[in-house]
Structures are given as C-alpha cells and as structure tokens.
Coordinates of C-alpha atoms in Angstrom, one line a residue:
M453 CA 123.4 89.0 87.5
P454 CA 125.0 87.8 91.2
I455 CA 123.7 88.4 94.2
S456 CA 125.8 89.7 97.1
I457 CA 125.9 88.6 101.1
P458 CA 125.7 90.7 103.2
A459 CA 127.4 90.6 106.6
G460 CA 125.4 88.7 109.3
V461 CA 123.2 86.6 106.6
T462 CA 124.0 82.9 105.4
V463 CA 123.1 80.7 103.2
S464 CA 122.8 77.5 103.0
Q465 CA 121.6 74.1 100.5
D466 CA 121.4 71.0 101.4
K467 CA 121.1 68.0 98.8
D468 CA 117.7 67.8 97.5
G469 CA 118.2 71.4 96.3
V470 CA 116.0 73.5 99.1
V471 CA 118.1 77.0 99.9
T472 CA 118.1 77.7 103.4
V473 CA 118.6 81.7 104.3
K474 CA 119.5 82.8 107.7
G475 CA 119.7 86.7 109.1
P476 CA 118.9 89.5 111.8
K477 CA 115.3 89.6 110.5
G478 CA 114.0 86.2 110.2
E479 CA 114.6 82.9 108.3
L480 CA 113.8 81.7 104.8
S481 CA 113.9 78.5 102.7
Q482 CA 112.9 77.6 99.1
K483 CA 113.2 74.6 97.1
V484 CA 114.8 75.9 93.9
D485 CA 114.3 72.8 90.8
R486 CA 117.3 70.7 89.6
A487 CA 117.3 73.0 86.5
I488 CA 119.9 74.9 87.9
D489 CA 122.5 75.2 89.6
M490 CA 123.3 77.4 92.4
K491 CA 126.8 78.4 93.8
M492 CA 128.3 80.3 96.2
E493 CA 131.8 81.8 96.1
D494 CA 133.2 84.6 98.3
G495 CA 130.1 86.7 99.3
H496 CA 128.8 86.3 96.1
I497 CA 125.6 83.8 95.1
T498 CA 125.4 82.9 91.1
F499 CA 122.4 81.0 89.6
E500 CA 123.9 78.4 86.0
I501 CA 121.5 77.0 83.9
N502 CA 122.4 73.3 84.5
E503 CA 123.0 71.3 80.8
N504 CA 122.5 68.4 81.3
S505 CA 118.4 68.1 82.8
P506 CA 115.4 67.4 80.9
V507 CA 113.8 71.1 80.9
N508 CA 113.6 72.3 77.6
I509 CA 116.0 75.3 77.3
K510 CA 112.6 77.7 77.9
Q511 CA 111.8 76.8 80.7
K512 CA 115.5 76.6 82.2
Q513 CA 115.8 80.3 81.4
A514 CA 112.2 80.8 82.6
F515 CA 113.6 79.2 85.7
H516 CA 117.1 81.5 86.0
G517 CA 115.8 84.1 86.3
L518 CA 112.4 82.8 88.4
Y519 CA 115.0 81.6 91.4
R520 CA 117.8 84.0 91.2
A521 CA 114.3 86.9 92.3
L522 CA 113.0 85.0 95.0
I523 CA 117.3 84.1 96.5
H524 CA 117.5 87.6 96.2
N525 CA 113.9 88.7 98.0
M526 CA 115.1 86.0 100.4
V527 CA 118.5 87.6 101.5
V528 CA 117.0 91.4 100.9
G529 CA 114.5 90.3 103.6
V530 CA 116.3 88.3 106.1
S531 CA 119.1 91.7 106.3
E532 CA 116.8 94.2 105.7
G533 CA 113.1 93.2 105.9
Y534 CA 110.2 94.9 103.8
K535 CA 107.6 97.4 104.9
K536 CA 104.0 98.3 103.3
E537 CA 102.2 101.0 105.0
L538 CA 98.5 100.9 103.6
E539 CA 95.0 103.6 104.0
L540 CA 92.0 103.5 104.9
V541 CA 90.3 106.5 102.4
G542 CA 86.2 106.0 103.4
V543 CA 84.1 108.2 105.3
G544 CA 83.9 105.8 108.9
Y545 CA 86.3 103.5 107.7
R546 CA 87.9 102.5 110.8
V547 CA 91.2 100.1 111.9
S548 CA 92.1 98.4 115.1
N549 CA 94.7 95.7 116.7
Q550 CA 95.5 93.3 119.6
G551 CA 98.1 91.8 118.3
N552 CA 98.6 89.9 115.4
I553 CA 94.6 90.5 115.5
I554 CA 93.8 93.3 113.0
E555 CA 89.7 94.5 113.0
F556 CA 88.9 96.7 110.4
S557 CA 85.5 99.3 110.2
L558 CA 84.8 99.0 107.0
G559 CA 80.7 100.1 105.9
Y560 CA 79.3 96.7 106.1
T561 CA 77.0 95.4 109.3
H562 CA 79.8 93.8 111.1
P563 CA 83.2 94.5 112.2
I564 CA 85.7 92.1 109.9
F565 CA 88.9 90.7 111.8
L566 CA 92.0 89.1 110.3
Q567 CA 94.6 87.1 111.9
L568 CA 98.3 87.2 110.6
P569 CA 100.5 85.1 111.0
K570 CA 103.0 85.4 113.2
E571 CA 106.1 86.1 111.1
V572 CA 104.2 89.5 110.0
K573 CA 104.5 92.5 112.4
V574 CA 101.6 94.5 112.2
E575 CA 101.3 98.6 113.5
T576 CA 97.9 101.2 113.1
K577 CA 98.2 104.6 113.5
M578 CA 94.6 106.5 113.1
E579 CA 95.3 110.5 113.8
R580 CA 93.0 113.2 113.9
N581 CA 92.4 114.5 110.3
Q582 CA 94.1 111.4 108.3
N583 CA 93.0 108.6 107.0
P584 CA 93.8 105.9 109.3
Q585 CA 96.6 103.6 108.8
I586 CA 98.1 99.9 108.6
I587 CA 101.6 99.6 108.7
L588 CA 102.7 95.5 108.0
E589 CA 106.5 94.7 108.3
S590 CA 107.9 91.5 107.4
C591 CA 111.2 89.5 105.9
D592 CA 108.8 87.2 103.1
K593 CA 108.0 89.7 100.6
Q594 CA 106.0 86.8 99.6
L595 CA 103.8 86.2 102.4
L596 CA 103.6 90.1 103.0
G597 CA 102.2 90.6 99.0
L598 CA 99.8 88.3 100.1
I599 CA 98.0 89.7 103.5
C600 CA 98.0 92.9 101.4
A601 CA 96.0 91.3 98.6
K602 CA 93.7 90.0 101.8
I603 CA 93.5 93.2 102.9
R604 CA 93.0 95.2 100.1
S605 CA 89.1 93.0 99.3
F606 CA 87.9 94.2 101.8
R607 CA 87.1 97.1 99.8
M608 CA 89.0 97.7 96.7
P609 CA 90.2 101.0 95.7
E610 CA 86.5 102.2 93.1
P611 CA 87.4 104.9 90.9
Y612 CA 84.1 107.1 91.2
K613 CA 84.5 108.0 94.6
G614 CA 87.6 107.2 95.5
K615 CA 87.1 105.4 98.4
G616 CA 88.8 101.6 99.5
I617 CA 91.7 100.1 100.7
L618 CA 94.8 102.1 99.3
F619 CA 98.9 101.2 99.5
K620 CA 100.0 104.3 100.0
G621 CA 100.9 107.1 98.0
E622 CA 98.6 105.4 94.9
V623 CA 96.8 107.5 92.8
I624 CA 93.4 106.4 91.3
R625 CA 92.5 107.2 88.5
R626 CA 89.0 108.9 88.8
K627 CA 85.4 108.7 86.5
S628 CA 83.4 111.1 85.9
G629 CA 80.0 109.4 86.2
K630 CA 76.6 109.2 84.6
S631 CA 77.1 111.9 81.7
A632 CA 74.1 113.7 81.0
A633 CA 72.5 112.1 77.5
A634 CA 73.8 114.2 74.6
K635 CA 70.2 115.7 72.6

C-alpha cells in the first residue's frame, strides 16, 4: 500500500537509510533497514523488498510491513498529530500539571511527579462530578504510547472495583469478587 504525502510534509532519505519526515507539527526520523528499498514518486511512498540483501525472506517480509507502518505513522504524526485521553477513576484521585510536569495524587502516601519530554503537550481537567482527565498530544505515536503506558503503570485498572487510570471510553471487565462457598 503506498503512503500518500499530504501538502506541507517533506520526506527525505539519506545514504545511511535514515528517513526524515518534516511537517507543521514537528520533525521525526527513523532508520530503515537495507533489506527494504523506499521509493518516492509523485506524492507517494512505496516500499519494496531488496532481493540482493543477505537477510532471509521471512525477515524481509516482516521488515516490509514494519517500516511501512512506522513511516506511515510518522507522516500522519507530523501532519495531523496524535492525541490520547486518560481518566482517573477512584475516590480522591487527582491530577494537575505545571508545564510538562504532571503531579498525581493516587491514594499513595506521597504524590507522584512525572516529567514529560518537550515533544509531548499535556492538559489536565478537573471538573466537578466528573473523573479527572489527562489529554496528551504529540507527533510521535511511539513516544505517546510509552508515556501512556508509564502513566497507567502508576495505578493499573483493576477488575473488582474498576478503579485505576483508564483510556477514555475503555471498559473494564468486572469480576464478582468472593462468592459464598457451595454446600
């Protein structure tokens, strides 16, 4: 599947195989293995397997799909960006931010502070009668996923009471807890 390059986005590849994608939201780069050839023609990027590479065919096919997906995510990221919303479900759970430092109050004896990289923009919402929310935006999908996983690790969603840090709209499969012993 070819990747179409939107207006305002430039894609370049140097001799070492590093692909750089620049757009209105930022700049990203990724090294592409020599087993895959990348071609740019009239606003589209295509990937082909290099038959002369010493890598076995199964690995070449895996690389083909991997690098196509990574470059596509980079093109979408620098043109549109990615956004993740998390919500804190639990009594007394609070969140606030000062620039790129997030402060969590998650029922532990101490607050948890998390310093975010400069590529990630954060916004926190605390409204009455609603769960606190964290909105993260970035052009790098991989980095955004890592940050979300780190935040969720502070209080993983649990199936008995449904408390924890969840993605917005995520449904936790609930368990019933202890049941009476059968006679």
